[in-house]
Amino acid sequence: MKIFLFIIYPIFGLFFISCHPATEARNLRLWYANPATEWTEALPVGNGRLGAMVYGGVGQEHIQFNEETLWTGGPHDYAHEGASDYLDKIRTLLFEGKQKKAEGLAMEKFMSVPLGQMAYQPFGDVYIKFSNHEKYTNYHRELDLNQAICRTSYQVNGINYSREIFASNPDQLIVIHLDADQKGALAFEVSLDAEHENKVIRSVNGLIELQVAVKDGVMKGTGKVKIETDGEVSIENNHLVIINAMEATLFLSASTNFISYKEVSDEPSTNVDTYLSKIEGQKYENIRQHHIADYQQLFERFTLDLGSNARDTLSTGQRIKQFQESPDPGLIELYVQYARYLLIASSRKGTYPANLQGIWNKELDPPWGSKYTVNINTEMNYWPSEVTNLSECQDPLFLLIEECAETGQITAQKHYNAQGWVLHHNTDQWRGTAPINHANHGIWVGGSGWLSSHLWEHYLFTQDKAFLKERAYPIMKEAAVFYSEFLIEDPKTGWLISTPSNSPENGGLVAGPTMDHQIIRSLFKSCIEASKILEIDTEFTSHLQELVPKIAPNKIGQYGQLQEWMEDRDDPENKHRHVSHLWGMYPGKDINWESSPELMEAARQSLIYRGDDGTGWSLAWKINFWARFLDGNHAYDLIKLLFRYVESGKTNYQKGGSYLNLFDAHPPFQIDGNFGAAAGIVELLIQSHLTSIDLLPALPDAFDTGSITGVCARGGFELDFSWNEMELERVVVRSKAGEICNLKSGQNSITFETVAGNEYVLNGDLEMVK
């Protein structure tokens, strides 16, 4: 049953009727009329720890699954002993303009040991083979975002068959329920397999079991499948065989020997048995309802309605392929909610953060190791977390930051002879923080500063002073300690600069990339503000206050562009996927319309030179840039590019889009574009990084009418608002922290005091209604 809450408000002698449906009222599903034939057509489920891709086959169902801690390698200190002995020489070579020699010396003496990091691994595969299901009709498969359930249904010989598959967070299992509408009609066999060379498949006590051992490293894992059914069960050749059933439920559990980045001595088989024992005697419907309730307490906080043109009668694949021909606002809404679904599915409290592919990976040698690339990709994964009301989903990221702060202290000392902590452009399960791959892009010191900004942003959105004091500020401070010792005076200009470093993956090893200075300056200012709030560390932050004006400023170059480096050497023809020197205007606020409009103009010129097109995540970042430039129609042009259909297997790294299952195509698949684009779409509707909460700051013409509920803003506010024909209609503000609310939309603005827990209703002119 769908529940609607009708609230009637008298406004200007008329009655405004607010219809605020439960999320189920929105048709939030990805659906298809054919089974998946490729991995990027399959549909994802996940609970933060376990992930699976569901193909929806008829004669044979294939479910490829992952467990988040199965990686290559093992506990390891990546820092290069004695690297700091060569720091001054590398800097001198860069100051002398001898970039290649600096990179050569760094490759020999300064890089991570080993040179690369480890890779996230697939765990295994479940195969469910059905008898005589080759000829079927009325096929349908879908991913229901309202309930986080993947469904498949079809008809064979007049009998209706259906499946439901979900990843339960409360029970830490992947659950597969099968049924038929005729007694005794279900007959199938279940088997396990894996891509790993080192594997054992066996049957134990009525279960089937898969044991895997990673070839390059110390990791091992165990997966088991248990069945409950009204049919007959036997085991043949380590397969579960079921006949004469009307319904059956499979419970898949998996675990590894991972305890922490320091220790790998757990007993995976014992963990699996514990998970399976906890559902002993429980009915499927109870397990299902626990899963839905747990999921919906996160998912249902936020709704978005951008209008409809009835195209949800088309399959999701058809909608993607037709998006370029005509607007489909419902698909954009679905995309935002899909990103929220993916974040919940890949990043829950008590787990580890979403990597380059979330938690979904089928390759032993995945692209870029499917690890954590922190020169944008990991951070982008979490851009929608606060604003779309999924704050708790950032907790795994905070755990990673805390662990990298530990290993990063060793890297700071061994590579830079500095206190504090540093993280270069990648980390993995073993929390490597040293520079990897190649000196021309691996030596980038901004990872610790950028990740620290997520701690500060969490405080700004939640106003949680306990979090700021106990978790955020200590990490932020130690990152700032490193930079305060690392910065060095530029012999040409006298400014404090970051060197050696690079503007991520563009231009090689340099002295003084603009992005670094933006990140460091922003971190110092955040630490200064945090110390005032907490009334601590005034001596340290006074030192930071002295350093801030000495850091090399943003500069405008010969083409009217924002310079990417200290030298004015930007190439207007450079279409590189990274636009790192614009970090200061998104996600940062070092450059903004209020305090530095001339730099905003220069940043816009840089983005125009860079061009609209790019990889999937690059398109996502550019959507956010154009939102901050207050140009919604230009942002919408990039949204259209993001919905270009990309065939599975396509690997043109410069042209992004979407796969059939709405996964972001770099290509290949990277999940960051899903998250970054969702954040950018919301950024068109609300911005709160400056002095006011700005409603509809960059509304595209294509979004002329709509509504949003449960969206969050800095200062501890949650808002609902609607608009019609480009004009704001109604606003509800809920105060979580009792802060002063500064609200604006177009030429209208209002400032009012709030009380924590209270709700405030305003009309479209921002006049208080109640």
PDB file of N, CA, C and O in Angstrom, residues 570-629:
ATOM      1  N   ASP A 570      50.027  26.982 -19.740  1.00  0.00           N
ATOM      2  CA  ASP A 570      48.842  26.211 -20.124  1.00  0.00           C
ATOM      3  C   ASP A 570      48.674  26.208 -21.641  1.00  0.00           C
ATOM      4  O   ASP A 570      48.895  27.224 -22.307  1.00  0.00           O
ATOM      5  N   ASP A 571      48.264  25.058 -22.169  1.00  0.00           N
ATOM      6  CA  ASP A 571      48.038  24.900 -23.599  1.00  0.00           C
ATOM      7  C   ASP A 571      46.527  24.913 -23.852  1.00  0.00           C
ATOM      8  O   ASP A 571      45.815  24.007 -23.406  1.00  0.00           O
ATOM      9  N   PRO A 572      45.992  25.912 -24.555  1.00  0.00           N
ATOM     10  CA  PRO A 572      44.546  25.970 -24.807  1.00  0.00           C
ATOM     11  C   PRO A 572      44.018  24.761 -25.575  1.00  0.00           C
ATOM     12  O   PRO A 572      42.813  24.498 -25.552  1.00  0.00           O
ATOM     13  N   GLU A 573      44.915  24.025 -26.228  1.00  0.00           N
ATOM     14  CA  GLU A 573      44.496  22.849 -26.992  1.00  0.00           C
ATOM     15  C   GLU A 573      44.511  21.574 -26.157  1.00  0.00           C
ATOM     16  O   GLU A 573      44.133  20.499 -26.651  1.00  0.00           O
ATOM     17  N   ASN A 574      44.947  21.660 -24.925  1.00  0.00           N
ATOM     18  CA  ASN A 574      45.031  20.489 -24.053  1.00  0.00           C
ATOM     19  C   ASN A 574      43.625  20.094 -23.592  1.00  0.00           C
ATOM     20  O   ASN A 574      42.954  20.860 -22.899  1.00  0.00           O
ATOM     21  N   LYS A 575      43.189  18.902 -23.947  1.00  0.00           N
ATOM     22  CA  LYS A 575      41.853  18.420 -23.587  1.00  0.00           C
ATOM     23  C   LYS A 575      41.927  17.337 -22.499  1.00  0.00           C
ATOM     24  O   LYS A 575      41.084  16.440 -22.440  1.00  0.00           O
ATOM     25  N   HIS A 576      42.908  17.427 -21.631  1.00  0.00           N
ATOM     26  CA  HIS A 576      43.137  16.390 -20.617  1.00  0.00           C
ATOM     27  C   HIS A 576      41.901  16.172 -19.748  1.00  0.00           C
ATOM     28  O   HIS A 576      41.175  17.113 -19.427  1.00  0.00           O
ATOM     29  N   ARG A 577      41.687  14.899 -19.358  1.00  0.00           N
ATOM     30  CA  ARG A 577      40.507  14.539 -18.562  1.00  0.00           C
ATOM     31  C   ARG A 577      40.504  15.201 -17.186  1.00  0.00           C
ATOM     32  O   ARG A 577      39.447  15.511 -16.634  1.00  0.00           O
ATOM     33  N   HIS A 578      41.694  15.390 -16.581  1.00  0.00           N
ATOM     34  CA  HIS A 578      41.767  16.069 -15.285  1.00  0.00           C
ATOM     35  C   HIS A 578      41.695  17.579 -15.493  1.00  0.00           C
ATOM     36  O   HIS A 578      42.280  18.118 -16.431  1.00  0.00           O
ATOM     37  N   VAL A 579      40.991  18.250 -14.598  1.00  0.00           N
ATOM     38  CA  VAL A 579      40.936  19.722 -14.600  1.00  0.00           C
ATOM     39  C   VAL A 579      41.283  20.158 -13.174  1.00  0.00           C
ATOM     40  O   VAL A 579      40.543  20.860 -12.501  1.00  0.00           O
ATOM     41  N   SER A 580      42.466  19.729 -12.736  1.00  0.00           N
ATOM     42  CA  SER A 580      42.804  19.759 -11.315  1.00  0.00           C
ATOM     43  C   SER A 580      42.915  21.162 -10.737  1.00  0.00           C
ATOM     44  O   SER A 580      42.623  21.379  -9.556  1.00  0.00           O
ATOM     45  N   HIS A 581      43.328  22.122 -11.557  1.00  0.00           N
ATOM     46  CA  HIS A 581      43.504  23.478 -11.037  1.00  0.00           C
ATOM     47  C   HIS A 581      42.178  24.178 -10.750  1.00  0.00           C
ATOM     48  O   HIS A 581      42.169  25.278 -10.192  1.00  0.00           O
ATOM     49  N   LEU A 582      41.065  23.529 -11.098  1.00  0.00           N
ATOM     50  CA  LEU A 582      39.752  24.064 -10.744  1.00  0.00           C
ATOM     51  C   LEU A 582      39.215  23.454  -9.448  1.00  0.00           C
ATOM     52  O   LEU A 582      38.061  23.685  -9.077  1.00  0.00           O
ATOM     53  N   TRP A 583      40.067  22.681  -8.755  1.00  0.00           N
ATOM     54  CA  TRP A 583      39.647  22.118  -7.455  1.00  0.00           C
ATOM     55  C   TRP A 583      39.151  23.228  -6.534  1.00  0.00           C
ATOM     56  O   TRP A 583      38.200  23.031  -5.766  1.00  0.00           O
ATOM     57  N   GLY A 584      39.781  24.383  -6.610  1.00  0.00           N
ATOM     58  CA  GLY A 584      39.454  25.478  -5.703  1.00  0.00           C
ATOM     59  C   GLY A 584      38.062  26.034  -5.862  1.00  0.00           C
ATOM     60  O   GLY A 584      37.575  26.753  -4.982  1.00  0.00           O
ATOM     61  N   MET A 585      37.371  25.711  -6.979  1.00  0.00           N
ATOM     62  CA  MET A 585      35.980  26.162  -7.096  1.00  0.00           C
ATOM     63  C   MET A 585      34.987  25.002  -7.026  1.00  0.00           C
ATOM     64  O   MET A 585      33.813  25.226  -6.776  1.00  0.00           O
ATOM     65  N   TYR A 586      35.417  23.791  -7.197  1.00  0.00           N
ATOM     66  CA  TYR A 586      34.654  22.598  -6.848  1.00  0.00           C
ATOM     67  C   TYR A 586      35.608  21.408  -6.792  1.00  0.00           C
ATOM     68  O   TYR A 586      36.317  21.186  -7.756  1.00  0.00           O
ATOM     69  N   PRO A 587      35.628  20.690  -5.665  1.00  0.00           N
ATOM     70  CA  PRO A 587      34.728  20.776  -4.512  1.00  0.00           C
ATOM     71  C   PRO A 587      35.093  21.860  -3.499  1.00  0.00           C
ATOM     72  O   PRO A 587      34.365  22.045  -2.527  1.00  0.00           O
ATOM     73  N   GLY A 588      36.212  22.562  -3.715  1.00  0.00           N
ATOM     74  CA  GLY A 588      36.604  23.601  -2.779  1.00  0.00           C
ATOM     75  C   GLY A 588      35.822  24.891  -2.979  1.00  0.00           C
ATOM     76  O   GLY A 588      34.938  24.985  -3.837  1.00  0.00           O
ATOM     77  N   LYS A 589      36.168  25.887  -2.185  1.00  0.00           N
ATOM     78  CA  LYS A 589      35.565  27.215  -2.354  1.00  0.00           C
ATOM     79  C   LYS A 589      36.639  28.300  -2.303  1.00  0.00           C
ATOM     80  O   LYS A 589      36.350  29.462  -2.031  1.00  0.00           O
ATOM     81  N   ASP A 590      37.875  27.905  -2.563  1.00  0.00           N
ATOM     82  CA  ASP A 590      38.994  28.843  -2.610  1.00  0.00           C
ATOM     83  C   ASP A 590      38.751  29.909  -3.679  1.00  0.00           C
ATOM     84  O   ASP A 590      39.222  31.041  -3.571  1.00  0.00           O
ATOM     85  N   ILE A 591      37.996  29.542  -4.719  1.00  0.00           N
ATOM     86  CA  ILE A 591      37.605  30.452  -5.787  1.00  0.00           C
ATOM     87  C   ILE A 591      36.084  30.459  -5.834  1.00  0.00           C
ATOM     88  O   ILE A 591      35.458  29.395  -5.905  1.00  0.00           O
ATOM     89  N   ASN A 592      35.441  31.635  -5.781  1.00  0.00           N
ATOM     90  CA  ASN A 592      33.986  31.696  -5.772  1.00  0.00           C
ATOM     91  C   ASN A 592      33.503  33.057  -6.240  1.00  0.00           C
ATOM     92  O   ASN A 592      34.265  34.019  -6.323  1.00  0.00           O
ATOM     93  N   TRP A 593      32.211  33.137  -6.540  1.00  0.00           N
ATOM     94  CA  TRP A 593      31.646  34.364  -7.088  1.00  0.00           C
ATOM     95  C   TRP A 593      31.621  35.502  -6.062  1.00  0.00           C
ATOM     96  O   TRP A 593      31.643  36.680  -6.449  1.00  0.00           O
ATOM     97  N   GLU A 594      31.579  35.189  -4.777  1.00  0.00           N
ATOM     98  CA  GLU A 594      31.463  36.237  -3.768  1.00  0.00           C
ATOM     99  C   GLU A 594      32.775  36.965  -3.525  1.00  0.00           C
ATOM    100  O   GLU A 594      32.809  38.198  -3.442  1.00  0.00           O
ATOM    101  N   SER A 595      33.876  36.210  -3.399  1.00  0.00           N
ATOM    102  CA  SER A 595      35.140  36.835  -2.991  1.00  0.00           C
ATOM    103  C   SER A 595      36.149  36.981  -4.120  1.00  0.00           C
ATOM    104  O   SER A 595      37.094  37.771  -4.005  1.00  0.00           O
ATOM    105  N   SER A 596      35.973  36.210  -5.209  1.00  0.00           N
ATOM    106  CA  SER A 596      36.986  36.263  -6.279  1.00  0.00           C
ATOM    107  C   SER A 596      36.343  36.048  -7.647  1.00  0.00           C
ATOM    108  O   SER A 596      36.656  35.084  -8.346  1.00  0.00           O
ATOM    109  N   PRO A 597      35.436  36.949  -8.064  1.00  0.00           N
ATOM    110  CA  PRO A 597      34.758  36.758  -9.348  1.00  0.00           C
ATOM    111  C   PRO A 597      35.704  36.737 -10.543  1.00  0.00           C
ATOM    112  O   PRO A 597      35.446  36.040 -11.528  1.00  0.00           O
ATOM    113  N   GLU A 598      36.819  37.478 -10.446  1.00  0.00           N
ATOM    114  CA  GLU A 598      37.760  37.487 -11.564  1.00  0.00           C
ATOM    115  C   GLU A 598      38.432  36.123 -11.728  1.00  0.00           C
ATOM    116  O   GLU A 598      38.713  35.690 -12.866  1.00  0.00           O
ATOM    117  N   LEU A 599      38.661  35.418 -10.640  1.00  0.00           N
ATOM    118  CA  LEU A 599      39.224  34.075 -10.723  1.00  0.00           C
ATOM    119  C   LEU A 599      38.187  33.072 -11.224  1.00  0.00           C
ATOM    120  O   LEU A 599      38.532  32.107 -11.918  1.00  0.00           O
ATOM    121  N   MET A 600      36.924  33.300 -10.883  1.00  0.00           N
ATOM    122  CA  MET A 600      35.870  32.446 -11.435  1.00  0.00           C
ATOM    123  C   MET A 600      35.812  32.580 -12.950  1.00  0.00           C
ATOM    124  O   MET A 600      35.663  31.582 -13.674  1.00  0.00           O
ATOM    125  N   GLU A 601      35.951  33.800 -13.439  1.00  0.00           N
ATOM    126  CA  GLU A 601      35.955  34.004 -14.886  1.00  0.00           C
ATOM    127  C   GLU A 601      37.143  33.294 -15.529  1.00  0.00           C
ATOM    128  O   GLU A 601      37.017  32.681 -16.600  1.00  0.00           O
ATOM    129  N   ALA A 602      38.291  33.362 -14.873  1.00  0.00           N
ATOM    130  CA  ALA A 602      39.480  32.687 -15.404  1.00  0.00           C
ATOM    131  C   ALA A 602      39.304  31.168 -15.365  1.00  0.00           C
ATOM    132  O   ALA A 602      39.706  30.457 -16.294  1.00  0.00           O
ATOM    133  N   ALA A 603      38.713  30.673 -14.281  1.00  0.00           N
ATOM    134  CA  ALA A 603      38.460  29.235 -14.180  1.00  0.00           C
ATOM    135  C   ALA A 603      37.511  28.782 -15.289  1.00  0.00           C
ATOM    136  O   ALA A 603      37.691  27.714 -15.880  1.00  0.00           O
ATOM    137  N   ARG A 604      36.499  29.592 -15.560  1.00  0.00           N
ATOM    138  CA  ARG A 604      35.565  29.250 -16.639  1.00  0.00           C
ATOM    139  C   ARG A 604      36.285  29.207 -17.982  1.00  0.00           C
ATOM    140  O   ARG A 604      36.036  28.318 -18.808  1.00  0.00           O
ATOM    141  N   GLN A 605      37.202  30.142 -18.197  1.00  0.00           N
ATOM    142  CA  GLN A 605      37.958  30.132 -19.447  1.00  0.00           C
ATOM    143  C   GLN A 605      38.802  28.864 -19.564  1.00  0.00           C
ATOM    144  O   GLN A 605      38.900  28.259 -20.637  1.00  0.00           O
ATOM    145  N   SER A 606      39.392  28.447 -18.448  1.00  0.00           N
ATOM    146  CA  SER A 606      40.164  27.198 -18.449  1.00  0.00           C
ATOM    147  C   SER A 606      39.288  26.020 -18.823  1.00  0.00           C
ATOM    148  O   SER A 606      39.692  25.133 -19.589  1.00  0.00           O
ATOM    149  N   LEU A 607      38.082  25.986 -18.286  1.00  0.00           N
ATOM    150  CA  LEU A 607      37.186  24.866 -18.565  1.00  0.00           C
ATOM    151  C   LEU A 607      36.718  24.887 -20.019  1.00  0.00           C
ATOM    152  O   LEU A 607      36.580  23.827 -20.644  1.00  0.00           O
ATOM    153  N   ILE A 608      36.498  26.057 -20.556  1.00  0.00           N
ATOM    154  CA  ILE A 608      36.128  26.159 -21.968  1.00  0.00           C
ATOM    155  C   ILE A 608      37.248  25.622 -22.853  1.00  0.00           C
ATOM    156  O   ILE A 608      37.011  24.865 -23.798  1.00  0.00           O
ATOM    157  N   TYR A 609      38.484  25.982 -22.525  1.00  0.00           N
ATOM    158  CA  TYR A 609      39.621  25.452 -23.285  1.00  0.00           C
ATOM    159  C   TYR A 609      39.708  23.931 -23.151  1.00  0.00           C
ATOM    160  O   TYR A 609      40.016  23.234 -24.124  1.00  0.00           O
ATOM    161  N   ARG A 610      39.450  23.414 -21.972  1.00  0.00           N
ATOM    162  CA  ARG A 610      39.554  21.974 -21.749  1.00  0.00           C
ATOM    163  C   ARG A 610      38.525  21.214 -22.568  1.00  0.00           C
ATOM    164  O   ARG A 610      38.728  20.060 -22.928  1.00  0.00           O
ATOM    165  N   GLY A 611      37.388  21.843 -22.812  1.00  0.00           N
ATOM    166  CA  GLY A 611      36.351  21.215 -23.622  1.00  0.00           C
ATOM    167  C   GLY A 611      35.326  20.476 -22.781  1.00  0.00           C
ATOM    168  O   GLY A 611      35.560  20.150 -21.616  1.00  0.00           O
ATOM    169  N   ASP A 612      34.184  20.207 -23.393  1.00  0.00           N
ATOM    170  CA  ASP A 612      33.101  19.526 -22.679  1.00  0.00           C
ATOM    171  C   ASP A 612      33.328  18.030 -22.574  1.00  0.00           C
ATOM    172  O   ASP A 612      33.025  17.425 -21.552  1.00  0.00           O
ATOM    173  N   ASP A 613      33.829  17.419 -23.625  1.00  0.00           N
ATOM    174  CA  ASP A 613      33.875  15.958 -23.663  1.00  0.00           C
ATOM    175  C   ASP A 613      34.951  15.418 -22.726  1.00  0.00           C
ATOM    176  O   ASP A 613      35.854  16.146 -22.281  1.00  0.00           O
ATOM    177  N   GLY A 614      34.860  14.153 -22.437  1.00  0.00           N
ATOM    178  CA  GLY A 614      35.839  13.533 -21.565  1.00  0.00           C
ATOM    179  C   GLY A 614      35.400  12.157 -21.120  1.00  0.00           C
ATOM    180  O   GLY A 614      34.378  11.628 -21.577  1.00  0.00           O
ATOM    181  N   THR A 615      36.162  11.568 -20.242  1.00  0.00           N
ATOM    182  CA  THR A 615      35.811  10.276 -19.660  1.00  0.00           C
ATOM    183  C   THR A 615      34.584  10.440 -18.772  1.00  0.00           C
ATOM    184  O   THR A 615      34.167  11.553 -18.458  1.00  0.00           O
ATOM    185  N   GLY A 616      34.020   9.312 -18.337  1.00  0.00           N
ATOM    186  CA  GLY A 616      32.799   9.380 -17.545  1.00  0.00           C
ATOM    187  C   GLY A 616      32.923  10.240 -16.312  1.00  0.00           C
ATOM    188  O   GLY A 616      32.113  11.140 -16.060  1.00  0.00           O
ATOM    189  N   TRP A 617      33.966   9.993 -15.501  1.00  0.00           N
ATOM    190  CA  TRP A 617      34.102  10.773 -14.265  1.00  0.00           C
ATOM    191  C   TRP A 617      34.487  12.216 -14.560  1.00  0.00           C
ATOM    192  O   TRP A 617      34.141  13.126 -13.806  1.00  0.00           O
ATOM    193  N   SER A 618      35.207  12.454 -15.670  1.00  0.00           N
ATOM    194  CA  SER A 618      35.552  13.826 -16.036  1.00  0.00           C
ATOM    195  C   SER A 618      34.299  14.616 -16.397  1.00  0.00           C
ATOM    196  O   SER A 618      34.146  15.787 -16.011  1.00  0.00           O
ATOM    197  N   LEU A 619      33.370  13.987 -17.127  1.00  0.00           N
ATOM    198  CA  LEU A 619      32.090  14.629 -17.419  1.00  0.00           C
ATOM    199  C   LEU A 619      31.359  14.973 -16.128  1.00  0.00           C
ATOM    200  O   LEU A 619      30.771  16.065 -15.998  1.00  0.00           O
ATOM    201  N   ALA A 620      31.409  14.047 -15.166  1.00  0.00           N
ATOM    202  CA  ALA A 620      30.732  14.278 -13.892  1.00  0.00           C
ATOM    203  C   ALA A 620      31.313  15.496 -13.175  1.00  0.00           C
ATOM    204  O   ALA A 620      30.576  16.327 -12.622  1.00  0.00           O
ATOM    205  N   TRP A 621      32.637  15.600 -13.148  1.00  0.00           N
ATOM    206  CA  TRP A 621      33.273  16.738 -12.486  1.00  0.00           C
ATOM    207  C   TRP A 621      32.870  18.036 -13.183  1.00  0.00           C
ATOM    208  O   TRP A 621      32.570  19.053 -12.541  1.00  0.00           O
ATOM    209  N   LYS A 622      32.827  18.008 -14.508  1.00  0.00           N
ATOM    210  CA  LYS A 622      32.489  19.223 -15.260  1.00  0.00           C
ATOM    211  C   LYS A 622      31.040  19.651 -15.031  1.00  0.00           C
ATOM    212  O   LYS A 622      30.723  20.850 -15.082  1.00  0.00           O
ATOM    213  N   ILE A 623      30.154  18.698 -14.786  1.00  0.00           N
ATOM    214  CA  ILE A 623      28.775  19.070 -14.426  1.00  0.00           C
ATOM    215  C   ILE A 623      28.782  19.910 -13.157  1.00  0.00           C
ATOM    216  O   ILE A 623      28.094  20.941 -13.052  1.00  0.00           O
ATOM    217  N   ASN A 624      29.571  19.505 -12.183  1.00  0.00           N
ATOM    218  CA  ASN A 624      29.677  20.262 -10.940  1.00  0.00           C
ATOM    219  C   ASN A 624      30.313  21.635 -11.163  1.00  0.00           C
ATOM    220  O   ASN A 624      29.905  22.632 -10.557  1.00  0.00           O
ATOM    221  N   PHE A 625      31.325  21.692 -12.016  1.00  0.00           N
ATOM    222  CA  PHE A 625      31.930  22.990 -12.337  1.00  0.00           C
ATOM    223  C   PHE A 625      30.896  23.950 -12.908  1.00  0.00           C
ATOM    224  O   PHE A 625      30.782  25.100 -12.475  1.00  0.00           O
ATOM    225  N   TRP A 626      30.133  23.488 -13.900  1.00  0.00           N
ATOM    226  CA  TRP A 626      29.169  24.379 -14.541  1.00  0.00           C
ATOM    227  C   TRP A 626      28.044  24.745 -13.589  1.00  0.00           C
ATOM    228  O   TRP A 626      27.448  25.838 -13.709  1.00  0.00           O
ATOM    229  N   ALA A 627      27.737  23.863 -12.645  1.00  0.00           N
ATOM    230  CA  ALA A 627      26.771  24.231 -11.604  1.00  0.00           C
ATOM    231  C   ALA A 627      27.296  25.404 -10.782  1.00  0.00           C
ATOM    232  O   ALA A 627      26.568  26.364 -10.507  1.00  0.00           O
ATOM    233  N   ARG A 628      28.572  25.332 -10.397  1.00  0.00           N
ATOM    234  CA  ARG A 628      29.168  26.429  -9.631  1.00  0.00           C
ATOM    235  C   ARG A 628      29.312  27.703 -10.482  1.00  0.00           C
ATOM    236  O   ARG A 628      29.296  28.804  -9.949  1.00  0.00           O
ATOM    237  N   PHE A 629      29.437  27.552 -11.792  1.00  0.00           N
ATOM    238  CA  PHE A 629      29.454  28.721 -12.674  1.00  0.00           C
ATOM    239  C   PHE A 629      28.045  29.280 -12.881  1.00  0.00           C
ATOM    240  O   PHE A 629      27.867  30.277 -13.591  1.00  0.00           O
TER     241      PHE A 629
END
